[in-house]
């Protein structure tokens, strides 16, 4: 009995002796892992992800991926220690459930989420993420296309409501654009700040002839209609997205006709380009469209799992991205909406991987 007591006291003394040393060892080991991780990060930063691949001159560089609040934060040592110790990363917390479209201007990145029935707003300068349209007046049902004007007002094309909902930059409801019954299948919205117009896309249905673009004043007064269902120039077949350039020209992604059509500010047909094909430079499953300051056209394609960059007359300039098994920058499974802001940053939605990759055009 006495031997057992002495043995237990010896074990307790040994435990008390080793515990602080074990904690010190664990702390030193974790610090060592952080340093290794930091060195790895620096190593990765010395090899930026660019397109086209070397030895060609890079024209586009990857910057970051947006998924949740942590996407806007610089990880501190304490957070990195916790991730190493637990194996749980803050980036595993998912905010985007089924992102569809994206718009960006003035540090705001707006992402529609048709499954959450709301819109995510990444406020980059404030490093904040908030949701809008999930309650109150202007409550969203099935948000699809989004746009943002030069005053940072946000426009949401809602398929459930059948019209556009306008919010301010903090997510407060302003007004509705259009009347219920104006559109059969609303899918996108674009704003022409130069001519104070709002374009709303009605992609129609299988039996419908209302494959068209409705034109409204900035105050929401209906001004006219562009196009109807068909295959001739100026006609549409299941169009799905819109974009407006700095000259007030309207670009329509006419997905069912596998082409891009361009109209002037009066709604008159100008030209079109594109065709169905299984080679780069063709369109197979076009899903999103955006324009840069030089009116180059960016088109995401679900079949190619990438986006292609064309000049305004349809000449292929560059293709970026691929499929692939790993969730890496520029690897897309189902690319959808795409946007370009005034700083030449490109935002690409991947619906399956539930992310927005952010790339930047390099100055030539």
Coordinates of C-alpha atoms in Angstrom, one line a residue:
X1 CA 0.0 0.0 0.0
X2 CA 2.8 2.4 0.9
X3 CA 4.6 1.5 -2.3
X4 CA 1.5 2.4 -4.3
X5 CA 1.2 5.7 -2.6
X6 CA 4.9 6.5 -3.2
X7 CA 4.5 5.4 -6.8
X8 CA 1.4 7.6 -7.4
X9 CA 3.2 10.6 -5.8
X10 CA 6.2 10.0 -8.0
X11 CA 4.0 9.8 -11.1
X12 CA 2.2 13.0 -10.1
X13 CA 5.5 14.8 -9.5
X14 CA 6.8 13.6 -12.9
X15 CA 3.5 14.8 -14.6
X16 CA 3.8 18.3 -12.9
X17 CA 7.5 18.4 -14.0
X18 CA 6.8 17.4 -17.6
X19 CA 3.5 19.4 -18.3
X20 CA 5.0 22.9 -18.6
X21 CA 7.8 21.4 -20.7
X22 CA 5.3 19.7 -22.9
X23 CA 3.4 22.9 -23.4
X24 CA 6.6 24.7 -24.2
X25 CA 7.5 22.0 -26.7
X26 CA 4.1 22.2 -28.3
X27 CA 4.2 26.0 -28.6
X28 CA 7.7 25.9 -30.2
X29 CA 6.6 23.2 -32.6
X30 CA 3.5 25.2 -33.6
X31 CA 5.7 28.3 -34.1
X32 CA 8.0 26.2 -36.2
X33 CA 5.1 25.0 -38.4
X34 CA 3.9 28.6 -38.8
X35 CA 7.4 29.7 -40.0
X36 CA 7.4 26.8 -42.4
X37 CA 4.0 27.8 -43.6
X38 CA 5.1 31.4 -44.0
X39 CA 8.1 30.3 -46.0
X40 CA 5.9 28.3 -48.2
X41 CA 3.6 31.3 -48.6
X42 CA 6.5 33.5 -49.6
X43 CA 7.7 30.8 -52.0
X44 CA 4.2 30.6 -53.5
X45 CA 4.1 34.4 -53.8
X46 CA 7.3 34.4 -55.8
X47 CA 5.5 32.3 -58.4
X48 CA 2.3 34.2 -59.1
X49 CA -0.4 32.4 -61.1
X50 CA -0.7 34.1 -64.5
X51 CA -2.2 33.7 -67.9
X52 CA -1.0 32.9 -70.5
X53 CA 1.6 30.5 -69.0
X54 CA 5.3 31.3 -69.3
X55 CA 7.3 31.8 -71.5
X56 CA 4.5 34.0 -73.0
X57 CA 4.2 37.5 -71.6
X58 CA 1.6 37.4 -68.7
X59 CA -1.5 39.5 -69.2
X60 CA -3.7 38.3 -66.3
X61 CA -2.8 37.5 -62.7
X62 CA -4.7 35.7 -60.0
X63 CA -5.3 37.7 -56.8
X64 CA -7.7 36.0 -54.4
X65 CA -10.9 33.9 -54.0
X66 CA -14.0 35.2 -52.4
X67 CA -16.1 32.7 -50.4
X68 CA -16.9 34.2 -47.0
X69 CA -15.9 36.8 -44.5
X70 CA -12.5 35.4 -44.0
X71 CA -11.8 36.0 -47.7
X72 CA -11.4 39.7 -46.8
X73 CA -9.2 39.2 -43.8
X74 CA -5.4 38.8 -43.4
X75 CA -4.9 35.8 -41.1
X76 CA -3.2 36.6 -37.8
X77 CA -0.8 34.3 -36.1
X78 CA -3.3 33.3 -33.5
X79 CA -5.8 32.2 -36.2
X80 CA -3.1 30.3 -38.0
X81 CA -2.1 28.5 -34.8
X82 CA -5.7 27.5 -34.2
X83 CA -6.0 26.1 -37.7
X84 CA -2.8 24.1 -37.4
X85 CA -3.8 22.7 -34.0
X86 CA -7.4 21.9 -35.0
X87 CA -7.1 21.2 -38.7
X88 CA -10.2 23.4 -39.2
X89 CA -9.8 26.5 -41.5
X90 CA -12.0 29.6 -41.4
X91 CA -12.1 29.3 -45.1
X92 CA -14.1 26.1 -44.7
X93 CA -17.0 28.3 -43.4
X94 CA -19.2 28.6 -46.5
X95 CA -21.3 31.7 -47.2
X96 CA -22.1 31.2 -50.9
X97 CA -24.6 28.4 -51.5
X98 CA -25.5 28.8 -55.2
X99 CA -23.9 31.9 -56.6
X100 CA -25.1 33.0 -60.0
X101 CA -24.0 36.4 -61.1
X102 CA -21.5 39.1 -59.9
X103 CA -21.1 42.9 -60.3
X104 CA -18.4 45.1 -58.9
X105 CA -17.6 48.8 -58.6
X106 CA -16.0 51.1 -56.1
X107 CA -14.8 48.3 -53.8
X108 CA -18.2 46.6 -53.6
X109 CA -18.5 43.1 -55.0
X110 CA -22.1 42.0 -55.3
X111 CA -22.9 38.2 -55.7
X112 CA -26.4 36.9 -56.3
X113 CA -27.3 33.6 -54.6
X114 CA -30.4 31.9 -56.0
X115 CA -30.5 29.2 -53.3
X116 CA -30.3 31.6 -50.3
X117 CA -32.7 34.1 -52.0
X118 CA -30.4 36.9 -51.1
X119 CA -27.4 38.9 -52.4
X120 CA -24.0 38.8 -50.8
X121 CA -22.1 42.1 -50.7
X122 CA -18.3 42.0 -50.2
X123 CA -17.4 45.5 -49.0
X124 CA -13.7 45.3 -49.7
X125 CA -12.6 48.7 -48.2
X126 CA -14.5 48.0 -44.9
X127 CA -13.5 44.3 -45.0
X128 CA -17.1 43.4 -44.3
X129 CA -19.5 40.8 -45.9
X130 CA -23.2 41.3 -45.5
X131 CA -26.4 39.9 -47.1
X132 CA -29.2 42.0 -48.5
X133 CA -32.7 41.3 -49.8
X134 CA -33.5 38.6 -47.4
X135 CA -36.2 40.5 -45.5
X136 CA -38.5 43.5 -45.5
X137 CA -39.6 45.5 -48.5
X138 CA -37.8 44.2 -51.6
X139 CA -37.4 40.7 -50.2
X140 CA -35.9 38.6 -52.9
X141 CA -37.2 35.2 -54.1
X142 CA -34.8 34.0 -56.8
X143 CA -32.1 36.6 -57.5
X144 CA -30.3 36.0 -60.8
X145 CA -28.5 38.8 -62.7
X146 CA -27.1 41.8 -60.8
X147 CA -25.7 45.2 -61.8
X148 CA -24.2 48.2 -60.0
X149 CA -24.3 51.8 -61.2
X150 CA -21.8 54.6 -60.7
X151 CA -23.5 55.7 -57.5
X152 CA -23.2 52.1 -56.2
X153 CA -26.9 51.5 -56.3
X154 CA -27.5 47.8 -56.8
X155 CA -30.0 46.2 -59.2
X156 CA -31.2 42.6 -58.9
X157 CA -33.1 40.8 -61.6
X158 CA -35.4 38.5 -59.6
X159 CA -37.0 35.6 -61.4
X160 CA -39.4 34.9 -58.5
X161 CA -40.7 38.4 -58.4
X162 CA -40.6 38.9 -62.2
X163 CA -38.9 42.3 -62.0
X164 CA -35.9 44.2 -60.9
X165 CA -35.3 45.3 -57.3
X166 CA -33.1 48.4 -56.7
X167 CA -31.2 48.9 -53.4
X168 CA -28.6 51.4 -52.2
X169 CA -25.1 50.3 -51.4
X170 CA -26.0 49.4 -47.8
X171 CA -28.7 47.1 -49.0
X172 CA -31.7 49.4 -48.3
X173 CA -34.6 49.0 -50.6
X174 CA -35.2 51.9 -53.1
X175 CA -37.7 50.8 -55.7
X176 CA -38.9 48.2 -58.1
X177 CA -38.2 48.5 -61.9
X178 CA -40.9 47.2 -64.1
X179 CA -44.4 45.9 -63.4
X180 CA -45.4 42.4 -62.6
X181 CA -46.3 40.7 -65.9
X182 CA -43.9 42.8 -68.0
X183 CA -41.5 39.8 -68.3
X184 CA -42.1 36.0 -68.6
X185 CA -38.6 34.9 -67.5
X186 CA -36.3 37.7 -66.3
X187 CA -32.7 36.7 -66.1
X188 CA -30.4 39.8 -66.1
X189 CA -30.2 43.6 -65.8
X190 CA -27.6 46.1 -67.0
X191 CA -27.3 49.9 -66.4
X192 CA -26.3 52.5 -68.9
X193 CA -25.0 55.4 -66.8
X194 CA -24.2 57.5 -69.8
X195 CA -27.7 57.5 -71.3
X196 CA -29.6 56.9 -68.0
X197 CA -31.2 53.7 -69.1
X198 CA -31.8 50.3 -67.5
X199 CA -31.9 47.2 -69.7
X200 CA -33.8 44.1 -68.5
X201 CA -33.4 40.7 -70.2
X202 CA -36.4 38.4 -70.7
X203 CA -35.0 35.1 -71.9
X204 CA -38.5 33.7 -72.6
X205 CA -39.6 30.1 -72.4
X206 CA -39.8 27.2 -74.8
X207 CA -43.2 28.2 -76.1
X208 CA -42.8 32.0 -75.7
X209 CA -41.8 34.5 -78.3
X210 CA -40.8 37.0 -75.6
X211 CA -37.1 36.6 -76.0
X212 CA -36.3 40.2 -75.7
X213 CA -34.7 43.2 -73.9
X214 CA -36.9 45.7 -72.1
X215 CA -35.7 49.3 -71.9
X216 CA -36.5 51.5 -68.9
X217 CA -35.5 55.0 -67.8
X218 CA -33.3 55.3 -64.7
X219 CA -36.6 56.3 -62.9
X220 CA -38.2 53.0 -64.0
X221 CA -40.4 54.2 -66.8
X222 CA -40.7 51.7 -69.6
X223 CA -39.3 53.1 -72.9
X224 CA -39.4 50.3 -75.3
X225 CA -38.4 46.8 -76.4
X226 CA -35.5 45.3 -78.4
X227 CA -35.8 42.1 -80.3
X228 CA -38.0 39.0 -80.2
X229 CA -37.6 35.3 -80.7
X230 CA -35.8 34.2 -83.9
X231 CA -32.4 33.6 -85.5
X232 CA -32.1 36.7 -87.7
X233 CA -29.9 39.6 -86.8
X234 CA -31.5 41.5 -83.9
X235 CA -33.6 38.4 -82.9
X236 CA -32.8 36.2 -79.8
X237 CA -33.1 32.6 -78.7
X238 CA -32.9 32.2 -75.0
X239 CA -30.6 35.1 -74.3
X240 CA -29.1 35.0 -70.8
X241 CA -26.9 38.0 -70.0
X242 CA -26.3 41.7 -70.8
X243 CA -23.4 44.2 -70.7
X244 CA -23.1 47.9 -71.6
X245 CA -19.8 49.6 -72.7
X246 CA -18.6 53.1 -72.1
X247 CA -20.2 54.3 -75.4
X248 CA -23.6 53.1 -74.4
X249 CA -23.6 50.1 -76.7
X250 CA -25.6 47.1 -75.5
X251 CA -24.0 43.6 -75.8
X252 CA -26.4 40.7 -75.5
X253 CA -25.2 37.1 -74.9
X254 CA -27.6 35.3 -77.3
X255 CA -26.9 31.9 -75.8
X256 CA -29.4 29.8 -77.9
X257 CA -28.0 31.3 -81.1
X258 CA -24.4 30.9 -79.8
X259 CA -23.5 34.5 -80.5
X260 CA -23.0 38.0 -79.1
X261 CA -25.2 40.7 -80.5
X262 CA -24.4 44.5 -80.3
X263 CA -26.9 47.3 -80.4
X264 CA -26.4 51.1 -80.2
X265 CA -27.9 53.3 -77.6
X266 CA -31.0 53.7 -79.7
X267 CA -31.6 50.0 -79.7
X268 CA -30.6 49.5 -83.3
X269 CA -28.8 46.4 -84.4
X270 CA -25.1 47.0 -85.1
X271 CA -23.4 43.6 -85.6
X272 CA -23.0 40.1 -84.2
X273 CA -20.4 37.4 -84.0
X274 CA -19.9 33.9 -82.6
X275 CA -20.9 30.3 -83.6
X276 CA -21.4 26.9 -82.1
X277 CA -18.3 24.8 -82.0
X278 CA -16.1 22.6 -79.9
X279 CA -12.9 24.6 -80.4
X280 CA -11.6 27.6 -78.5
X281 CA -13.0 30.7 -80.1
X282 CA -16.4 29.1 -80.5
X283 CA -19.3 29.1 -78.1
X284 CA -20.6 25.9 -76.7
X285 CA -22.5 26.7 -73.5
X286 CA -22.1 30.5 -73.0
X287 CA -23.3 31.6 -69.6
X288 CA -21.9 35.1 -68.7
X289 CA -20.7 38.2 -70.4
X290 CA -18.6 41.3 -69.3
X291 CA -16.8 44.1 -71.0
X292 CA -13.5 45.9 -70.1
X293 CA -12.7 49.5 -70.7
X294 CA -11.6 48.8 -74.2
X295 CA -14.8 46.9 -75.0
X296 CA -13.1 43.6 -75.1
X297 CA -15.7 40.9 -74.4
X298 CA -15.3 38.2 -71.7
X299 CA -17.6 35.2 -72.0
X300 CA -17.8 32.3 -69.5
X301 CA -18.6 28.9 -71.0
X302 CA -19.9 25.9 -69.0
X303 CA -18.8 23.4 -71.6
X304 CA -15.2 24.6 -71.8
X305 CA -15.1 25.4 -68.1
X306 CA -13.3 28.6 -68.7
X307 CA -13.8 32.2 -69.9
X308 CA -12.6 33.5 -73.2
X309 CA -11.6 37.1 -74.1
X310 CA -12.5 38.5 -77.5
X311 CA -12.1 41.9 -79.0
X312 CA -15.4 43.7 -79.8
X313 CA -15.5 42.1 -83.2
X314 CA -15.2 38.5 -82.0
X315 CA -11.5 37.8 -82.5
X316 CA -10.2 35.5 -79.7
X317 CA -7.5 37.1 -77.6
X318 CA -7.0 34.7 -74.7
X319 CA -8.7 31.9 -72.8
X320 CA -8.4 31.5 -69.1
X321 CA -9.2 28.5 -66.8
X322 CA -9.9 24.9 -67.1
X323 CA -11.8 22.1 -65.3
X324 CA -9.8 19.7 -63.3
X325 CA -10.3 17.9 -60.1
X326 CA -8.7 20.3 -57.6
X327 CA -10.2 23.6 -56.5
X328 CA -7.4 25.8 -57.6
X329 CA -7.4 29.4 -58.9
X330 CA -8.7 29.4 -62.4
X331 CA -10.1 25.9 -62.2
X332 CA -13.8 26.1 -62.8
X333 CA -16.5 23.4 -62.8
X334 CA -19.5 25.5 -63.8
X335 CA -18.5 29.2 -64.5
X336 CA -21.4 31.5 -64.6
X337 CA -21.5 35.3 -64.0
X338 CA -18.5 37.4 -64.8
X339 CA -17.7 41.1 -64.1
X340 CA -14.9 43.6 -64.6
X341 CA -14.6 46.7 -62.4
X342 CA -12.9 50.1 -62.9
X343 CA -9.6 48.8 -61.5
X344 CA -9.3 46.1 -64.2
X345 CA -10.1 43.3 -61.8
X346 CA -12.0 40.3 -63.2
X347 CA -14.6 38.5 -61.0
X348 CA -15.7 35.0 -62.1
X349 CA -18.4 32.9 -60.4
X350 CA -18.2 29.2 -60.1
X351 CA -21.6 27.8 -59.1
X352 CA -20.4 24.3 -58.2
X353 CA -17.3 25.3 -56.3
X354 CA -19.3 28.2 -54.7
X355 CA -16.6 30.8 -55.2
X356 CA -15.7 34.0 -57.0
X357 CA -12.1 34.0 -58.3
X358 CA -10.6 37.5 -58.6
X359 CA -8.0 38.1 -61.3
X360 CA -6.4 41.3 -62.5
X361 CA -5.5 42.6 -66.0
X362 CA -1.8 43.5 -66.1
X363 CA -0.8 46.8 -67.7
X364 CA 0.9 46.2 -71.0

